[in-house]
Amino acid sequence: MIYRFDTDELDRSVWVPWYLPHWSSRAQSAATYTVGGGSLRLSIPADQPLWAEGVHPTPLRVSGIQSANFSGPVGSTIGGQPFLDNQQVREEQPEFWGCTPLYGDISIRMRGVISPRSMVAFWLSGIEDEPSHSGEICVMEVFGSRPQGIGMGLHRFRDPALTEDWSVVDLPIDVSAFHVYGVKWRPNSLEFTVDGEVVKRVDQAPSYPVQLEIAVFDFPDKSDLVEVPELLVSEVIVS
């Protein structure tokens, strides 16, 4: 399946425009974005509110979309990607399963405009229909403070069957230009690619469905210089 952004609206059968809203709220986690002309543009303007203000340990702002969403009721600990022990849901989310692949070739064509206080990322997170289904395949993450360092690999989180295998691969590329970042995901193996070239291999893999997440992040405590980071995506391929 090829997901493109040719219309003027986000395809809400595939994506929701919030970042982990159960730990914050839909209002605080709403992405600033536009769609059309063949691209999705995610950005963080200066007046965008903090995400999970008062809960996240450091100030954080995010514009992201994700391909699944659910949680337990308010006050429960049922929800994906908690960042605190015994974290409680702040806003209950209904079940939404837009795109939740298990194995395959998954890639994104994107570019990021970032500063030393921002980053862009594309990752595949276990849907956490049970807590152990939490492993994350990080296809790419790049901080503006190290723009040629492509973070990629496997985060185990709460999956006892996995071990951590994540690293930064330095490549002579310009992240402000379009590149294709991908992973070949098979049982017990991951191959990470940039522009079709394999740059990292991992000899293990999650064995459960994942959700796709695309986001740009801003870290206000890293600098007083306010810029507008952005992430532009032309297509996502899941095959």
PDB file of C-alpha atoms in Angstrom:
ATOM      1  CA  MET A   1       0.000   0.000   0.000  1.00  0.00           C
ATOM      2  CA  ILE A   2       1.249   3.464  -0.905  1.00  0.00           C
ATOM      3  CA  TYR A   3      -0.032   6.326   1.239  1.00  0.00           C
ATOM      4  CA  ARG A   4       0.251   9.701  -0.476  1.00  0.00           C
ATOM      5  CA  PHE A   5      -0.988  13.160   0.420  1.00  0.00           C
ATOM      6  CA  ASP A   6      -2.573  14.371  -2.806  1.00  0.00           C
ATOM      7  CA  THR A   7      -5.875  15.654  -1.426  1.00  0.00           C
ATOM      8  CA  ASP A   8      -6.534  18.631   0.839  1.00  0.00           C
ATOM      9  CA  GLU A   9      -7.505  16.487   3.833  1.00  0.00           C
ATOM     10  CA  LEU A  10      -5.668  13.928   5.919  1.00  0.00           C
ATOM     11  CA  ASP A  11      -6.999  10.435   5.233  1.00  0.00           C
ATOM     12  CA  ARG A  12      -8.689   9.787   8.565  1.00  0.00           C
ATOM     13  CA  SER A  13      -9.257   6.133   7.677  1.00  0.00           C
ATOM     14  CA  VAL A  14      -5.471   5.702   8.058  1.00  0.00           C
ATOM     15  CA  TRP A  15      -4.168   8.526  10.282  1.00  0.00           C
ATOM     16  CA  VAL A  16      -5.109  10.537  13.348  1.00  0.00           C
ATOM     17  CA  PRO A  17      -3.515  14.000  13.860  1.00  0.00           C
ATOM     18  CA  TRP A  18      -2.554  13.657  17.531  1.00  0.00           C
ATOM     19  CA  TYR A  19       0.524  12.448  19.375  1.00  0.00           C
ATOM     20  CA  LEU A  20      -0.277   9.912  22.126  1.00  0.00           C
ATOM     21  CA  PRO A  21      -3.349  11.888  23.211  1.00  0.00           C
ATOM     22  CA  HIS A  22      -4.212   9.512  26.073  1.00  0.00           C
ATOM     23  CA  TRP A  23      -1.232  10.797  28.098  1.00  0.00           C
ATOM     24  CA  SER A  24      -2.171  14.402  27.354  1.00  0.00           C
ATOM     25  CA  SER A  25      -5.342  15.386  25.510  1.00  0.00           C
ATOM     26  CA  ARG A  26      -6.389  15.782  21.917  1.00  0.00           C
ATOM     27  CA  ALA A  27      -6.264  19.548  22.356  1.00  0.00           C
ATOM     28  CA  GLN A  28      -2.703  19.568  23.697  1.00  0.00           C
ATOM     29  CA  SER A  29      -1.463  16.888  21.302  1.00  0.00           C
ATOM     30  CA  ALA A  30      -3.067  18.187  18.091  1.00  0.00           C
ATOM     31  CA  ALA A  31      -0.654  18.465  15.187  1.00  0.00           C
ATOM     32  CA  THR A  32      -0.142  21.628  13.200  1.00  0.00           C
ATOM     33  CA  TYR A  33      -0.256  20.350   9.633  1.00  0.00           C
ATOM     34  CA  THR A  34      -1.322  20.922   6.061  1.00  0.00           C
ATOM     35  CA  VAL A  35      -2.006  18.360   3.355  1.00  0.00           C
ATOM     36  CA  GLY A  36      -2.041  18.836  -0.391  1.00  0.00           C
ATOM     37  CA  GLY A  37       0.052  19.148  -3.482  1.00  0.00           C
ATOM     38  CA  GLY A  38       1.501  15.711  -2.861  1.00  0.00           C
ATOM     39  CA  SER A  39       2.871  16.309   0.613  1.00  0.00           C
ATOM     40  CA  LEU A  40       2.084  16.358   4.308  1.00  0.00           C
ATOM     41  CA  ARG A  41       3.682  19.273   6.156  1.00  0.00           C
ATOM     42  CA  LEU A  42       3.987  19.017   9.926  1.00  0.00           C
ATOM     43  CA  SER A  43       5.266  22.075  11.766  1.00  0.00           C
ATOM     44  CA  ILE A  44       5.492  23.583  15.250  1.00  0.00           C
ATOM     45  CA  PRO A  45       4.711  27.310  15.305  1.00  0.00           C
ATOM     46  CA  ALA A  46       5.791  29.440  18.263  1.00  0.00           C
ATOM     47  CA  ASP A  47       2.305  29.493  19.815  1.00  0.00           C
ATOM     48  CA  GLN A  48       1.743  25.719  19.793  1.00  0.00           C
ATOM     49  CA  PRO A  49       1.092  24.489  23.361  1.00  0.00           C
ATOM     50  CA  LEU A  50       3.306  22.111  25.285  1.00  0.00           C
ATOM     51  CA  TRP A  51       2.461  18.427  25.077  1.00  0.00           C
ATOM     52  CA  ALA A  52       1.474  16.798  28.398  1.00  0.00           C
ATOM     53  CA  GLU A  53       2.401  19.971  30.252  1.00  0.00           C
ATOM     54  CA  GLY A  54       3.093  19.333  33.916  1.00  0.00           C
ATOM     55  CA  VAL A  55       3.418  15.574  33.319  1.00  0.00           C
ATOM     56  CA  HIS A  56       6.273  15.165  30.865  1.00  0.00           C
ATOM     57  CA  PRO A  57       9.520  15.729  32.789  1.00  0.00           C
ATOM     58  CA  THR A  58      10.839  18.332  30.312  1.00  0.00           C
ATOM     59  CA  PRO A  59       9.040  20.896  28.124  1.00  0.00           C
ATOM     60  CA  LEU A  60       8.061  19.265  24.831  1.00  0.00           C
ATOM     61  CA  ARG A  61       6.045  20.271  21.802  1.00  0.00           C
ATOM     62  CA  VAL A  62       5.069  17.834  19.059  1.00  0.00           C
ATOM     63  CA  SER A  63       3.287  17.761  15.727  1.00  0.00           C
ATOM     64  CA  GLY A  64       2.705  14.195  14.655  1.00  0.00           C
ATOM     65  CA  ILE A  65       0.331  11.745  13.062  1.00  0.00           C
ATOM     66  CA  GLN A  66      -0.111   8.070  13.904  1.00  0.00           C
ATOM     67  CA  SER A  67      -1.911   5.154  12.305  1.00  0.00           C
ATOM     68  CA  ALA A  68      -3.596   3.700  15.415  1.00  0.00           C
ATOM     69  CA  ASN A  69      -4.940   4.951  18.723  1.00  0.00           C
ATOM     70  CA  PHE A  70      -6.622   3.559  21.844  1.00  0.00           C
ATOM     71  CA  SER A  71      -6.518   3.652  25.622  1.00  0.00           C
ATOM     72  CA  GLY A  72      -8.252   2.477  28.739  1.00  0.00           C
ATOM     73  CA  PRO A  73     -10.456   4.808  30.807  1.00  0.00           C
ATOM     74  CA  VAL A  74      -9.156   7.891  32.590  1.00  0.00           C
ATOM     75  CA  GLY A  75      -7.031   6.881  35.565  1.00  0.00           C
ATOM     76  CA  SER A  76      -6.085   3.499  34.122  1.00  0.00           C
ATOM     77  CA  THR A  77      -2.586   2.572  32.946  1.00  0.00           C
ATOM     78  CA  ILE A  78      -3.787   1.094  29.638  1.00  0.00           C
ATOM     79  CA  GLY A  79      -2.205   2.951  26.731  1.00  0.00           C
ATOM     80  CA  GLY A  80       0.738   2.813  24.391  1.00  0.00           C
ATOM     81  CA  GLN A  81       4.208   4.308  24.916  1.00  0.00           C
ATOM     82  CA  PRO A  82       4.080   5.459  28.553  1.00  0.00           C
ATOM     83  CA  PHE A  83       7.074   7.551  29.625  1.00  0.00           C
ATOM     84  CA  LEU A  84       6.546   7.201  33.394  1.00  0.00           C
ATOM     85  CA  ASP A  85       6.082   4.187  35.667  1.00  0.00           C
ATOM     86  CA  ASN A  86       2.406   3.422  36.293  1.00  0.00           C
ATOM     87  CA  GLN A  87       1.404   6.344  34.106  1.00  0.00           C
ATOM     88  CA  GLN A  88      -2.320   7.109  34.145  1.00  0.00           C
ATOM     89  CA  VAL A  89      -4.546   7.927  31.195  1.00  0.00           C
ATOM     90  CA  ARG A  90      -5.635  11.580  31.194  1.00  0.00           C
ATOM     91  CA  GLU A  91      -8.114  11.402  28.291  1.00  0.00           C
ATOM     92  CA  GLU A  92      -9.719   8.147  27.164  1.00  0.00           C
ATOM     93  CA  GLN A  93      -9.353   7.282  23.486  1.00  0.00           C
ATOM     94  CA  PRO A  94     -11.611   5.005  21.408  1.00  0.00           C
ATOM     95  CA  GLU A  95     -10.051   2.191  19.418  1.00  0.00           C
ATOM     96  CA  PHE A  96      -8.755   3.167  15.986  1.00  0.00           C
ATOM     97  CA  TRP A  97      -6.719   0.792  13.820  1.00  0.00           C
ATOM     98  CA  GLY A  98      -5.836   2.539  10.584  1.00  0.00           C
ATOM     99  CA  CYS A  99      -2.644   0.758   9.523  1.00  0.00           C
ATOM    100  CA  THR A 100      -1.079  -1.883  11.770  1.00  0.00           C
ATOM    101  CA  PRO A 101       1.285  -4.061   9.735  1.00  0.00           C
ATOM    102  CA  LEU A 102       3.066  -7.206  10.879  1.00  0.00           C
ATOM    103  CA  TYR A 103       6.279  -7.691   8.866  1.00  0.00           C
ATOM    104  CA  GLY A 104       6.984  -6.269   5.423  1.00  0.00           C
ATOM    105  CA  ASP A 105       8.942  -3.497   3.753  1.00  0.00           C
ATOM    106  CA  ILE A 106       8.050  -0.104   5.223  1.00  0.00           C
ATOM    107  CA  SER A 107       9.506   3.195   4.051  1.00  0.00           C
ATOM    108  CA  ILE A 108       8.955   6.936   4.086  1.00  0.00           C
ATOM    109  CA  ARG A 109      10.084   9.669   1.711  1.00  0.00           C
ATOM    110  CA  MET A 110      10.587  12.804   3.782  1.00  0.00           C
ATOM    111  CA  ARG A 111      12.698  15.820   4.583  1.00  0.00           C
ATOM    112  CA  GLY A 112      13.119  17.849   7.751  1.00  0.00           C
ATOM    113  CA  VAL A 113      13.897  21.480   8.501  1.00  0.00           C
ATOM    114  CA  ILE A 114      15.262  21.458  12.042  1.00  0.00           C
ATOM    115  CA  SER A 115      17.413  23.474  14.434  1.00  0.00           C
ATOM    116  CA  PRO A 116      19.585  22.453  17.415  1.00  0.00           C
ATOM    117  CA  ARG A 117      16.430  22.371  19.589  1.00  0.00           C
ATOM    118  CA  SER A 118      14.300  20.140  17.333  1.00  0.00           C
ATOM    119  CA  MET A 119      14.174  16.714  15.699  1.00  0.00           C
ATOM    120  CA  VAL A 120      12.199  14.629  13.188  1.00  0.00           C
ATOM    121  CA  ALA A 121      11.358  10.942  13.410  1.00  0.00           C
ATOM    122  CA  PHE A 122       9.564   7.992  11.825  1.00  0.00           C
ATOM    123  CA  TRP A 123       9.049   4.911  13.954  1.00  0.00           C
ATOM    124  CA  LEU A 124       6.916   1.771  14.261  1.00  0.00           C
ATOM    125  CA  SER A 125       5.619   1.105  17.744  1.00  0.00           C
ATOM    126  CA  GLY A 126       4.018  -2.086  19.011  1.00  0.00           C
ATOM    127  CA  ILE A 127       0.285  -1.602  19.406  1.00  0.00           C
ATOM    128  CA  GLU A 128       0.423  -2.664  23.085  1.00  0.00           C
ATOM    129  CA  ASP A 129      -2.796  -4.642  23.046  1.00  0.00           C
ATOM    130  CA  GLU A 130      -0.852  -6.188  25.903  1.00  0.00           C
ATOM    131  CA  PRO A 131       2.030  -4.415  27.680  1.00  0.00           C
ATOM    132  CA  SER A 132       4.772  -6.689  26.340  1.00  0.00           C
ATOM    133  CA  HIS A 133       3.823  -5.802  22.761  1.00  0.00           C
ATOM    134  CA  SER A 134       5.759  -2.572  23.136  1.00  0.00           C
ATOM    135  CA  GLY A 135       8.928  -3.002  21.066  1.00  0.00           C
ATOM    136  CA  GLU A 136       9.737  -0.133  18.735  1.00  0.00           C
ATOM    137  CA  ILE A 137      11.364  -0.185  15.316  1.00  0.00           C
ATOM    138  CA  CYS A 138      12.969   3.234  14.955  1.00  0.00           C
ATOM    139  CA  VAL A 139      13.358   3.739  11.208  1.00  0.00           C
ATOM    140  CA  MET A 140      14.910   7.169  11.606  1.00  0.00           C
ATOM    141  CA  GLU A 141      15.308  10.009  14.050  1.00  0.00           C
ATOM    142  CA  VAL A 142      17.519  13.032  13.496  1.00  0.00           C
ATOM    143  CA  PHE A 143      18.305  15.865  15.889  1.00  0.00           C
ATOM    144  CA  GLY A 144      19.186  19.274  14.516  1.00  0.00           C
ATOM    145  CA  SER A 145      22.232  19.251  16.800  1.00  0.00           C
ATOM    146  CA  ARG A 146      23.616  16.285  14.796  1.00  0.00           C
ATOM    147  CA  PRO A 147      21.972  16.533  11.375  1.00  0.00           C
ATOM    148  CA  GLN A 148      23.963  13.760   9.694  1.00  0.00           C
ATOM    149  CA  GLY A 149      23.457  11.298  12.529  1.00  0.00           C
ATOM    150  CA  ILE A 150      20.555   8.985  11.699  1.00  0.00           C
ATOM    151  CA  GLY A 151      19.255   7.177  14.776  1.00  0.00           C
ATOM    152  CA  MET A 152      17.862   3.742  13.944  1.00  0.00           C
ATOM    153  CA  GLY A 153      17.357   0.315  15.396  1.00  0.00           C
ATOM    154  CA  LEU A 154      15.276  -1.540  17.951  1.00  0.00           C
ATOM    155  CA  HIS A 155      14.038  -0.373  21.358  1.00  0.00           C
ATOM    156  CA  ARG A 156      12.861  -3.208  23.614  1.00  0.00           C
ATOM    157  CA  PHE A 157      10.872  -1.088  26.117  1.00  0.00           C
ATOM    158  CA  ARG A 158       8.599  -3.550  27.975  1.00  0.00           C
ATOM    159  CA  ASP A 159       9.102  -6.568  25.682  1.00  0.00           C
ATOM    160  CA  PRO A 160      11.134  -9.202  27.590  1.00  0.00           C
ATOM    161  CA  ALA A 161      11.742 -11.139  24.355  1.00  0.00           C
ATOM    162  CA  LEU A 162      13.833  -8.303  22.863  1.00  0.00           C
ATOM    163  CA  THR A 163      17.158  -6.691  23.676  1.00  0.00           C
ATOM    164  CA  GLU A 164      18.068  -3.066  22.980  1.00  0.00           C
ATOM    165  CA  ASP A 165      19.862  -2.559  19.646  1.00  0.00           C
ATOM    166  CA  TRP A 166      19.753   1.100  18.628  1.00  0.00           C
ATOM    167  CA  SER A 167      22.553   3.340  17.394  1.00  0.00           C
ATOM    168  CA  VAL A 168      23.316   6.497  15.433  1.00  0.00           C
ATOM    169  CA  VAL A 169      24.678   5.982  11.926  1.00  0.00           C
ATOM    170  CA  ASP A 170      26.511   8.981  10.478  1.00  0.00           C
ATOM    171  CA  LEU A 171      25.820   9.457   6.773  1.00  0.00           C
ATOM    172  CA  PRO A 172      26.875  12.224   4.360  1.00  0.00           C
ATOM    173  CA  ILE A 173      23.327  13.336   3.599  1.00  0.00           C
ATOM    174  CA  ASP A 174      21.350  16.552   3.925  1.00  0.00           C
ATOM    175  CA  VAL A 175      18.187  15.822   5.930  1.00  0.00           C
ATOM    176  CA  SER A 176      16.603  19.031   4.590  1.00  0.00           C
ATOM    177  CA  ALA A 177      16.472  17.291   1.181  1.00  0.00           C
ATOM    178  CA  PHE A 178      14.145  14.394   0.433  1.00  0.00           C
ATOM    179  CA  HIS A 179      15.462  10.928   1.253  1.00  0.00           C
ATOM    180  CA  VAL A 180      13.837   7.515   1.589  1.00  0.00           C
ATOM    181  CA  TYR A 181      14.225   5.842   4.973  1.00  0.00           C
ATOM    182  CA  GLY A 182      13.051   2.265   5.322  1.00  0.00           C
ATOM    183  CA  VAL A 183      13.153  -1.066   7.091  1.00  0.00           C
ATOM    184  CA  LYS A 184      12.857  -4.613   5.803  1.00  0.00           C
ATOM    185  CA  TRP A 185      11.069  -6.327   8.671  1.00  0.00           C
ATOM    186  CA  ARG A 186      11.088 -10.105   8.775  1.00  0.00           C
ATOM    187  CA  PRO A 187      10.666 -12.647  11.604  1.00  0.00           C
ATOM    188  CA  ASN A 188      13.806 -12.268  13.736  1.00  0.00           C
ATOM    189  CA  SER A 189      15.507  -9.701  11.506  1.00  0.00           C
ATOM    190  CA  LEU A 190      15.494  -6.015  10.592  1.00  0.00           C
ATOM    191  CA  GLU A 191      17.404  -4.296   7.776  1.00  0.00           C
ATOM    192  CA  PHE A 192      17.452  -0.510   7.861  1.00  0.00           C
ATOM    193  CA  THR A 193      17.950   1.389   4.609  1.00  0.00           C
ATOM    194  CA  VAL A 194      18.566   4.942   3.473  1.00  0.00           C
ATOM    195  CA  ASP A 195      17.872   5.618  -0.205  1.00  0.00           C
ATOM    196  CA  GLY A 196      17.772   1.883  -0.812  1.00  0.00           C
ATOM    197  CA  GLU A 197      21.161   1.092   0.748  1.00  0.00           C
ATOM    198  CA  VAL A 198      21.315  -1.160   3.825  1.00  0.00           C
ATOM    199  CA  VAL A 199      23.072   0.732   6.634  1.00  0.00           C
ATOM    200  CA  LYS A 200      22.197  -1.341   9.730  1.00  0.00           C
ATOM    201  CA  ARG A 201      21.079  -4.888  10.523  1.00  0.00           C
ATOM    202  CA  VAL A 202      19.453  -6.259  13.670  1.00  0.00           C
ATOM    203  CA  ASP A 203      19.071 -10.004  14.268  1.00  0.00           C
ATOM    204  CA  GLN A 204      15.774  -9.818  16.149  1.00  0.00           C
ATOM    205  CA  ALA A 205      12.391  -8.188  15.633  1.00  0.00           C
ATOM    206  CA  PRO A 206       8.979  -7.650  17.214  1.00  0.00           C
ATOM    207  CA  SER A 207       6.512 -10.422  16.393  1.00  0.00           C
ATOM    208  CA  TYR A 208       3.288  -8.412  16.702  1.00  0.00           C
ATOM    209  CA  PRO A 209       1.585  -5.575  14.805  1.00  0.00           C
ATOM    210  CA  VAL A 210       2.848  -2.023  15.015  1.00  0.00           C
ATOM    211  CA  GLN A 211       1.453   1.436  14.397  1.00  0.00           C
ATOM    212  CA  LEU A 212       3.205   3.998  12.200  1.00  0.00           C
ATOM    213  CA  GLU A 213       4.224   7.325  13.749  1.00  0.00           C
ATOM    214  CA  ILE A 214       5.584  10.415  12.001  1.00  0.00           C
ATOM    215  CA  ALA A 215       6.483  13.518  13.992  1.00  0.00           C
ATOM    216  CA  VAL A 216       8.537  16.660  14.433  1.00  0.00           C
ATOM    217  CA  PHE A 217       9.579  17.605  17.981  1.00  0.00           C
ATOM    218  CA  ASP A 218      10.646  20.846  19.646  1.00  0.00           C
ATOM    219  CA  PHE A 219      12.552  21.010  22.960  1.00  0.00           C
ATOM    220  CA  PRO A 220      12.094  24.552  24.339  1.00  0.00           C
ATOM    221  CA  ASP A 221      14.578  24.075  27.192  1.00  0.00           C
ATOM    222  CA  LYS A 222      17.476  23.557  24.751  1.00  0.00           C
ATOM    223  CA  SER A 223      17.507  27.104  23.374  1.00  0.00           C
ATOM    224  CA  ASP A 224      15.776  30.471  23.660  1.00  0.00           C
ATOM    225  CA  LEU A 225      15.944  30.865  19.894  1.00  0.00           C
ATOM    226  CA  VAL A 226      12.443  30.173  18.583  1.00  0.00           C
ATOM    227  CA  GLU A 227      12.281  28.694  15.095  1.00  0.00           C
ATOM    228  CA  VAL A 228       9.562  26.748  13.292  1.00  0.00           C
ATOM    229  CA  PRO A 229      10.740  23.186  12.659  1.00  0.00           C
ATOM    230  CA  GLU A 230       8.943  21.220   9.996  1.00  0.00           C
ATOM    231  CA  LEU A 231       8.720  17.793   8.447  1.00  0.00           C
ATOM    232  CA  LEU A 232       7.522  17.205   4.902  1.00  0.00           C
ATOM    233  CA  VAL A 233       6.399  13.749   3.737  1.00  0.00           C
ATOM    234  CA  SER A 234       5.579  12.809   0.157  1.00  0.00           C
ATOM    235  CA  GLU A 235       4.702   9.142   0.664  1.00  0.00           C
ATOM    236  CA  VAL A 236       4.700   6.169   3.018  1.00  0.00           C
ATOM    237  CA  ILE A 237       4.920   2.660   1.581  1.00  0.00           C
ATOM    238  CA  VAL A 238       3.854  -0.519   3.411  1.00  0.00           C
ATOM    239  CA  SER A 239       4.288  -3.717   1.415  1.00  0.00           C
TER     240      SER A 239
END
